[in-house]
Coordinates of C-alpha atoms and ligand atoms in Angstrom, one line a residue:
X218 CA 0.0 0.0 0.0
X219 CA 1.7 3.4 -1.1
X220 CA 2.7 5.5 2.2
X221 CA 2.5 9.5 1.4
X222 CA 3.3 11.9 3.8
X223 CA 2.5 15.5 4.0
X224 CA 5.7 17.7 4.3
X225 CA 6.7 21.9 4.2
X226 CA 6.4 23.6 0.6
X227 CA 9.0 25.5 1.9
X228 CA 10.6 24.8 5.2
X229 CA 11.2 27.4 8.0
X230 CA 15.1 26.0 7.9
X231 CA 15.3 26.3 4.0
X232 CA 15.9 22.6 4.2
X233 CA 18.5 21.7 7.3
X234 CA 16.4 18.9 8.1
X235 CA 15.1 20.4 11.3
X236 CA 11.3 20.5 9.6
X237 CA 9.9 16.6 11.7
X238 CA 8.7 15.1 7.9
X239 CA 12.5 14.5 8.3
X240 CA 12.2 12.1 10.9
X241 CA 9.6 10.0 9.5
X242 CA 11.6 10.3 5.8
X243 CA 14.3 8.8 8.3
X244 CA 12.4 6.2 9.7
X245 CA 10.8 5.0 6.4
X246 CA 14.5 5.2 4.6
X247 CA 15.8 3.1 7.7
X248 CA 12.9 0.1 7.1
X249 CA 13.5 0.2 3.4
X250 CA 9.5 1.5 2.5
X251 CA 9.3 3.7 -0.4
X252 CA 6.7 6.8 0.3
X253 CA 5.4 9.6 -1.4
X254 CA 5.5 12.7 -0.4
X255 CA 2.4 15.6 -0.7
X256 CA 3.8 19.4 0.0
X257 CA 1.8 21.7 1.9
X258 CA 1.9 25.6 2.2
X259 CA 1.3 27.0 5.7
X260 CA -2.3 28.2 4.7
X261 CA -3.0 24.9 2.9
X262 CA -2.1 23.2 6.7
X263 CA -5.1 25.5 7.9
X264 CA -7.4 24.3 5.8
X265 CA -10.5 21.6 6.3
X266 CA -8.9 19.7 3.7
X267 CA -5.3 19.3 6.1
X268 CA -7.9 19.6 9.2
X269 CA -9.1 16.4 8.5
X270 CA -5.4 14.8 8.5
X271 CA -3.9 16.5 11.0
X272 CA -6.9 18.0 13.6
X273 CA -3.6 20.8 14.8
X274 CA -2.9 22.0 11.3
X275 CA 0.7 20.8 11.3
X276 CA 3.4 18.4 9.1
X277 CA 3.9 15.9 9.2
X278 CA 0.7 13.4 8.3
X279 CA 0.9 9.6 7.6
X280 CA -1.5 8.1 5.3
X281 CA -1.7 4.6 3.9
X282 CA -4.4 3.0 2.9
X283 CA -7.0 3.9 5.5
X284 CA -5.0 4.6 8.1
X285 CA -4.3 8.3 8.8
X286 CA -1.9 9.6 11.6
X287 CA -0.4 12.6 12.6
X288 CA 2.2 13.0 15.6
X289 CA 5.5 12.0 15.2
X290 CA 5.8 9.6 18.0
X291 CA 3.1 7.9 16.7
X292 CA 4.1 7.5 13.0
X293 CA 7.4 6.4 13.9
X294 CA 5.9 3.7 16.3
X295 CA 3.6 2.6 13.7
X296 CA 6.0 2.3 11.0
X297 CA 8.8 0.4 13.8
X298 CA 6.0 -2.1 14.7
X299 CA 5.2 -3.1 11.4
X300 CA 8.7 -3.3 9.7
X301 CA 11.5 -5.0 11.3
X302 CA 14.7 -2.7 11.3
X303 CA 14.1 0.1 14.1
X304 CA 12.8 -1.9 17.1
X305 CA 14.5 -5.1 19.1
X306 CA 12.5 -8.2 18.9
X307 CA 13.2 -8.7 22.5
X308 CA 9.7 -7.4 24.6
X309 CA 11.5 -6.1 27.0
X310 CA 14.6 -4.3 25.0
X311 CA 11.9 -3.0 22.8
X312 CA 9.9 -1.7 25.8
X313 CA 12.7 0.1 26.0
X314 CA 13.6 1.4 23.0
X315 CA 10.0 3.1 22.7
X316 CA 10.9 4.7 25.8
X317 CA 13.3 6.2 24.6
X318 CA 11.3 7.8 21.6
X319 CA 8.8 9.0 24.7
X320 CA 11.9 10.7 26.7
X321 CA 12.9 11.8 23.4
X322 CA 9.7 13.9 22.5
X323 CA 8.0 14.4 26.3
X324 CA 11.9 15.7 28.1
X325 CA 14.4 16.6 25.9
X326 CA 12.5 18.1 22.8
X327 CA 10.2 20.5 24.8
X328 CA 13.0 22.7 26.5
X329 CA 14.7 22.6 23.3
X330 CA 11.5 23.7 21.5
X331 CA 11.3 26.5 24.4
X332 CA 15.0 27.8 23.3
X333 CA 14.0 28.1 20.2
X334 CA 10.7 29.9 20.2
X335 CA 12.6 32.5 22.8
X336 CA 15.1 32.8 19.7
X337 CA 12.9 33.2 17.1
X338 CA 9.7 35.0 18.8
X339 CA 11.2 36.8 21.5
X340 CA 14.5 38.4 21.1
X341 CA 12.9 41.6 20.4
X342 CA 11.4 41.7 24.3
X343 CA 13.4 44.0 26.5
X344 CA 12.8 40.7 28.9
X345 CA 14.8 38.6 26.8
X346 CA 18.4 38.7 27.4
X347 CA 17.5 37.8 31.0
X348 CA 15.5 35.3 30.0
X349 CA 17.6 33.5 27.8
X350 CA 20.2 32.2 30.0
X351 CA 17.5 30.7 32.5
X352 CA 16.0 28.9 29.1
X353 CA 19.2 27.8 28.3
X354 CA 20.3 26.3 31.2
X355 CA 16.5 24.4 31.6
X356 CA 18.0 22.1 28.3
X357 CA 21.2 22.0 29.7
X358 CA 19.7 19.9 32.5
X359 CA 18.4 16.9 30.4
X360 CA 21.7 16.9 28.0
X361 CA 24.0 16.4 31.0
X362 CA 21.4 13.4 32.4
X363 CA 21.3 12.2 28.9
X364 CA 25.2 12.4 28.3
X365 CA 25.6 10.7 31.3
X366 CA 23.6 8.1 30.5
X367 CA 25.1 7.4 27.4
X368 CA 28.3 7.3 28.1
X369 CA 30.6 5.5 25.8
X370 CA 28.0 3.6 23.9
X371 CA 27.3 4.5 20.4
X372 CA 23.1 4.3 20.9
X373 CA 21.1 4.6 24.0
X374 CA 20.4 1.1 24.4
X375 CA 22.3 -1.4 21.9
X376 CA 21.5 -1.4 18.6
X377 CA 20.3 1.5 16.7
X378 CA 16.8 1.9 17.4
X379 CA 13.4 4.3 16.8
X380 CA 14.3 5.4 20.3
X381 CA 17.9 7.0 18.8
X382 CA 16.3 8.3 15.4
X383 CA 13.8 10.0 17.5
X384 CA 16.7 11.5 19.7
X385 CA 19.2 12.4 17.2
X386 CA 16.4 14.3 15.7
X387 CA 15.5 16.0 18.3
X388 CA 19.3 17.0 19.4
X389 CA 19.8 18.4 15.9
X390 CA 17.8 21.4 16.5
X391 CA 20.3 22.2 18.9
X392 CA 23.5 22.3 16.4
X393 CA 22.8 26.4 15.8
X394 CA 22.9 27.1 18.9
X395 CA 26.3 25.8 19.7
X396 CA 24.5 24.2 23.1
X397 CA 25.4 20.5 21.5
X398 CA 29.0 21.2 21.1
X399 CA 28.9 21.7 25.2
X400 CA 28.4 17.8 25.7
X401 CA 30.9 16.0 22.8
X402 CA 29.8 12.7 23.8
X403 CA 26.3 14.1 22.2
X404 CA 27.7 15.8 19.5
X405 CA 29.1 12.7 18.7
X406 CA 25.8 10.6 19.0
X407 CA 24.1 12.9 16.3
X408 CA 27.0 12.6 14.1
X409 CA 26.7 8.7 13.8
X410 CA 23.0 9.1 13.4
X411 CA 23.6 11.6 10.4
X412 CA 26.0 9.3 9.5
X413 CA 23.9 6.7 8.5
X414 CA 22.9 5.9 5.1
X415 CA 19.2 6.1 5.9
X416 CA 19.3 9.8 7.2
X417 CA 21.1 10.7 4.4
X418 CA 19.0 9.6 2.4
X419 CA 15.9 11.8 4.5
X420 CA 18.0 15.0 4.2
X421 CA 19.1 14.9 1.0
X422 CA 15.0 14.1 -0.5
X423 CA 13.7 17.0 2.2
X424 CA 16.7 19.5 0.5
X425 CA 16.0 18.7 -3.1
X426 CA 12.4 19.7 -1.8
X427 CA 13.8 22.9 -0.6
X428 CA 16.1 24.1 -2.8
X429 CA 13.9 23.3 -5.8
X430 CA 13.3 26.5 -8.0
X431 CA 10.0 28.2 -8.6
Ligands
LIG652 N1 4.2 17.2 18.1 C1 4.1 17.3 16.6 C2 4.6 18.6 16.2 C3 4.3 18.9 14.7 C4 4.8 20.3 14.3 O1 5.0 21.2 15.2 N2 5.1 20.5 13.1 C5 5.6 21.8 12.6 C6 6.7 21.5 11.5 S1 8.1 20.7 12.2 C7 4.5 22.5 11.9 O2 3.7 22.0 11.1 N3 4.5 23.9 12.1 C8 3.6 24.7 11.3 C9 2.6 25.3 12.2 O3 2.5 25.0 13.4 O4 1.8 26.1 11.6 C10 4.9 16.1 16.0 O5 5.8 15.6 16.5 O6 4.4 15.7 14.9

């Protein structure tokens, strides 16, 4: 059944990869499913038609067949469970794994998310160069847990699993920063994940998207 998934017409990030279609380009390019993909402009997303996919007007959907999701967490579960490649076959290692994809989007992405938004939407308050450092530091918390936990492993918990694809994408948004260059051991987690063919694969079909003339 052909998989299509709604993406950016034109990403915020002009196509670094930071837009989360990425992530489930990733996921599908690690399990070997081919997909298509349907671009969306920002007042398309807002639209009854998009509505329908995604009830929060966002990217990225997941359609196939008659199965429609939105939610990143839960696309990547889906497409984990029923494709071998991103989750151990061991019920207890791959309890683990998806707990990693939850710590992924529910501790470390939403302080990171908070950074960003005080970048992007706020920089212009007189309140935010005292704010800032306070934001900062509240994602500097997790990444020192995280790094700890870590250690000198190459993934989180073994093998490579939906757990690290979900982290590694979430840690990425941190590379402008210079916040992931703090903790090397992480910086050199998201390297091996970028370093995989399957990821390279995800960036280099969301670039085309957004480098594309016209
Ligand atoms: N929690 C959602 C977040 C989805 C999300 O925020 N998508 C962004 C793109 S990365 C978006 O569509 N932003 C446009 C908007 O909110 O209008 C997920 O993981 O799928």
């Amino acid at each position: 059944m052909t998989i299509t998934i709604t993406a950016f017409e034109r990403s915020p990030d002009r196509g670094m990869g930071l837009a989360r279609d990425t992530r489930v380009r990733w996921a599908l390019e690690e399990v070997g499913q081919p997909y298509e993909v349907r671009l969306v402009s920002f007042a398309a997303m807002k639209e009854p038609a998009h509505l329908k996919l995604h009830p929060f007007g966002k990217i990225p959907t997941y359609e196939e067949g008659d199965l429609v999701l939105f939610e990143t967490g839960s696309i990547i579960l889906h497409i984990a469970e029923h494709h071998p490649g991103l989750l151990p076959n061991d019920a207890n290692a791959r309890a683990r794994a998806i707990t990693w994809m939850f710590a992924a989007l529910n501790t470390v992405e939403p302080p990171i998310l908070e950074l960003a938004n005080a970048k992007l939407l706020e920089s212009d308050k007189p309140w935010s160069k005292e704010r800032l450092p306070l934001v900062a530091d509240r994602v500097r918390g997790p990444l020192k847990q995280l790094s700890a936990r870590l250690g000198e492993a190459d993934w989180l918990d073994g093998a490579f699993s939906a757990g690290d694809l979900m982290m590694v994408h979430v840690l990425q948004r941190l590379k402008p920063s210079g916040l992931l260059n703090e903790f090397p051991s992480l910086a050199a987690y998201v390297a091996r994940g970028e370093a995989r063919p399957a990821y390279k694969r995800a960036f280099a079909a969301q670039l085309e998207v957004n480098t594309r003339k016209g």
